[in-house]
mmCIF file of C-alpha atoms in Angstrom:
data_model
loop_
_atom_site.group_PDB
_atom_site.id
_atom_site.type_symbol
_atom_site.label_atom_id
_atom_site.label_comp_id
_atom_site.label_asym_id
_atom_site.label_seq_id
_atom_site.Cartn_x
_atom_site.Cartn_y
_atom_site.Cartn_z
ATOM 1 C CA MET A 1 -95.352 -38.339 7.078
ATOM 2 C CA GLY A 2 -98.467 -37.929 4.998
ATOM 3 C CA THR A 3 -99.607 -39.732 1.922
ATOM 4 C CA THR A 4 -98.624 -38.534 -1.531
ATOM 5 C CA THR A 5 -101.387 -37.441 -3.879
ATOM 6 C CA ARG A 6 -101.459 -38.628 -7.489
ATOM 7 C CA GLN A 7 -100.723 -35.083 -8.654
ATOM 8 C CA GLU A 8 -97.655 -34.815 -6.406
ATOM 9 C CA ALA A 9 -96.384 -38.194 -7.611
ATOM 10 C CA ARG A 10 -96.854 -37.189 -11.276
ATOM 11 C CA SER A 11 -95.110 -33.885 -10.621
ATOM 12 C CA ARG A 12 -92.165 -35.689 -9.025
ATOM 13 C CA ARG A 13 -91.894 -38.081 -11.985
ATOM 14 C CA HIS A 14 -92.057 -35.137 -14.381
ATOM 15 C CA ARG A 15 -89.249 -33.285 -12.572
ATOM 16 C CA ARG A 16 -87.137 -36.434 -12.653
ATOM 17 C CA SER A 17 -87.605 -36.928 -16.400
ATOM 18 C CA ARG A 18 -87.083 -33.209 -17.136
ATOM 19 C CA SER A 19 -83.623 -33.420 -15.578
ATOM 20 C CA ARG A 20 -82.679 -35.611 -18.574
ATOM 21 C CA ILE A 21 -84.948 -34.340 -21.379
ATOM 22 C CA ARG A 22 -84.123 -31.028 -23.029
ATOM 23 C CA GLY A 23 -85.425 -29.551 -26.257
ATOM 24 C CA THR A 24 -83.032 -27.753 -28.589
ATOM 25 C CA ALA A 25 -83.557 -25.712 -31.739
ATOM 26 C CA GLU A 26 -82.685 -28.755 -33.893
ATOM 27 C CA ARG A 27 -84.782 -31.183 -31.838
ATOM 28 C CA PRO A 28 -87.408 -29.431 -29.678
ATOM 29 C CA ARG A 29 -89.437 -31.099 -26.940
ATOM 30 C CA LEU A 30 -92.991 -32.376 -27.504
ATOM 31 C CA VAL A 31 -94.705 -31.809 -24.140
ATOM 32 C CA VAL A 32 -97.944 -33.594 -23.211
ATOM 33 C CA PHE A 33 -100.359 -32.494 -20.493
ATOM 34 C CA ARG A 34 -103.309 -34.737 -19.793
ATOM 35 C CA SER A 35 -106.309 -33.592 -17.778
ATOM 36 C CA ASN A 36 -109.512 -35.468 -17.060
ATOM 37 C CA THR A 37 -111.371 -33.721 -19.856
ATOM 38 C CA GLY A 38 -108.700 -32.903 -22.434
ATOM 39 C CA ILE A 39 -105.191 -33.399 -23.690
ATOM 40 C CA TYR A 40 -102.739 -30.673 -24.626
ATOM 41 C CA ALA A 41 -99.510 -30.850 -26.619
ATOM 42 C CA GLN A 42 -96.917 -28.224 -27.397
ATOM 43 C CA ILE A 43 -93.516 -28.217 -29.019
ATOM 44 C CA VAL A 44 -90.989 -26.174 -27.051
ATOM 45 C CA ASP A 45 -87.491 -24.913 -27.823
ATOM 46 C CA ASP A 46 -85.923 -24.889 -24.349
ATOM 47 C CA ASP A 47 -82.838 -22.970 -25.540
ATOM 48 C CA ARG A 48 -84.954 -19.896 -26.306
ATOM 49 C CA GLY A 49 -87.849 -20.730 -23.981
ATOM 50 C CA HIS A 50 -90.380 -20.474 -26.824
ATOM 51 C CA THR A 51 -93.406 -22.557 -27.699
ATOM 52 C CA LEU A 52 -93.147 -23.225 -31.422
ATOM 53 C CA VAL A 53 -96.428 -25.094 -31.980
ATOM 54 C CA ALA A 54 -99.399 -26.095 -29.828
ATOM 55 C CA ALA A 55 -102.567 -28.157 -30.209
ATOM 56 C CA SER A 56 -105.232 -29.352 -27.816
ATOM 57 C CA THR A 57 -108.762 -30.636 -27.514
ATOM 58 C CA ALA A 58 -109.802 -26.968 -27.279
ATOM 59 C CA ASP A 59 -109.036 -26.707 -31.023
ATOM 60 C CA GLY A 60 -112.206 -28.701 -31.696
ATOM 61 C CA VAL A 61 -110.603 -31.782 -33.217
ATOM 62 C CA GLU A 62 -112.709 -34.719 -34.384
ATOM 63 C CA ALA A 63 -112.052 -38.091 -32.749
ATOM 64 C CA ASP A 64 -109.929 -40.483 -34.806
ATOM 65 C CA GLY A 65 -111.308 -43.612 -33.204
ATOM 66 C CA GLU A 66 -113.189 -44.346 -30.020
ATOM 67 C CA GLY A 67 -113.544 -41.901 -27.103
ATOM 68 C CA LYS A 68 -110.735 -39.965 -25.458
ATOM 69 C CA ILE A 69 -108.012 -42.095 -27.068
ATOM 70 C CA GLY A 70 -109.330 -41.201 -30.524
ATOM 71 C CA VAL A 71 -109.340 -37.518 -29.611
ATOM 72 C CA ALA A 72 -105.766 -37.795 -28.314
ATOM 73 C CA ARG A 73 -104.657 -39.374 -31.617
ATOM 74 C CA SER A 74 -106.296 -36.477 -33.508
ATOM 75 C CA VAL A 75 -104.503 -33.917 -31.316
ATOM 76 C CA GLY A 76 -101.234 -35.740 -32.054
ATOM 77 C CA LYS A 77 -101.890 -35.564 -35.804
ATOM 78 C CA LEU A 78 -102.753 -31.870 -35.535
ATOM 79 C CA VAL A 79 -99.604 -30.976 -33.563
ATOM 80 C CA GLY A 80 -97.553 -33.063 -36.022
ATOM 81 C CA GLU A 81 -99.003 -31.255 -39.044
ATOM 82 C CA ARG A 82 -98.450 -27.848 -37.446
ATOM 83 C CA ALA A 83 -94.882 -28.811 -36.542
ATOM 84 C CA LEU A 84 -94.087 -29.818 -40.117
ATOM 85 C CA GLU A 85 -95.505 -26.489 -41.345
ATOM 86 C CA ALA A 86 -93.183 -24.744 -38.861
ATOM 87 C CA GLY A 87 -90.204 -26.730 -40.169
ATOM 88 C CA VAL A 88 -89.844 -29.140 -37.243
ATOM 89 C CA THR A 89 -89.309 -32.793 -38.213
ATOM 90 C CA MET A 90 -87.668 -34.376 -35.132
ATOM 91 C CA VAL A 91 -88.723 -33.953 -31.510
ATOM 92 C CA VAL A 92 -87.917 -35.321 -28.061
ATOM 93 C CA PHE A 93 -91.038 -36.767 -26.413
ATOM 94 C CA ASP A 94 -91.831 -35.522 -22.892
ATOM 95 C CA ARG A 95 -94.669 -37.589 -21.437
ATOM 96 C CA GLY A 96 -95.123 -35.159 -18.547
ATOM 97 C CA GLY A 97 -94.752 -37.710 -15.769
ATOM 98 C CA ASN A 98 -97.594 -39.843 -17.154
ATOM 99 C CA ARG A 99 -97.196 -43.476 -18.130
ATOM 100 C CA TYR A 100 -96.598 -44.059 -21.840
ATOM 101 C CA HIS A 101 -99.998 -45.686 -22.144
ATOM 102 C CA GLY A 102 -103.499 -44.911 -23.389
ATOM 103 C CA ARG A 103 -104.039 -41.284 -24.362
ATOM 104 C CA VAL A 104 -100.358 -40.304 -24.064
ATOM 105 C CA ALA A 105 -99.281 -43.150 -26.360
ATOM 106 C CA ALA A 106 -102.138 -42.375 -28.776
ATOM 107 C CA LEU A 107 -101.006 -38.749 -29.039
ATOM 108 C CA ALA A 108 -97.459 -39.901 -29.828
ATOM 109 C CA ASP A 109 -98.775 -42.336 -32.452
ATOM 110 C CA GLY A 110 -100.822 -39.566 -34.061
ATOM 111 C CA ALA A 111 -97.761 -37.295 -34.226
ATOM 112 C CA ARG A 112 -95.799 -40.126 -35.896
ATOM 113 C CA GLU A 113 -98.625 -40.652 -38.407
ATOM 114 C CA ALA A 114 -98.401 -36.956 -39.310
ATOM 115 C CA GLY A 115 -94.691 -37.387 -40.084
ATOM 116 C CA LEU A 116 -92.874 -36.346 -36.917
ATOM 117 C CA GLN A 117 -89.906 -38.415 -35.748
ATOM 118 C CA LEU A 118 -90.034 -39.085 -32.004
#
């Protein structure tokens, strides 16, 4: 038996949570992917298999606060604003196997500030 890498452990946690979390047309899923350099969020309707809205650090957002956490909050606000424009008001939060802490929590807070219900 070998040791488990952090990526394998996160992937296992994500699979476990995805067995319970499902996005519908009425309440799609807000998916978060966190890399070392950026954070990505998309809102997915799992019934149709479509991404409705997406936002990431690649969109050139300005930090709303200090460092990476401030950038994550800005990405959350941006995805929340785009979701409201698309007619989405309620979502199911999928933390992607990450702890609800730091950048992941900041993104969720930013989406709430924009008006999304998580």
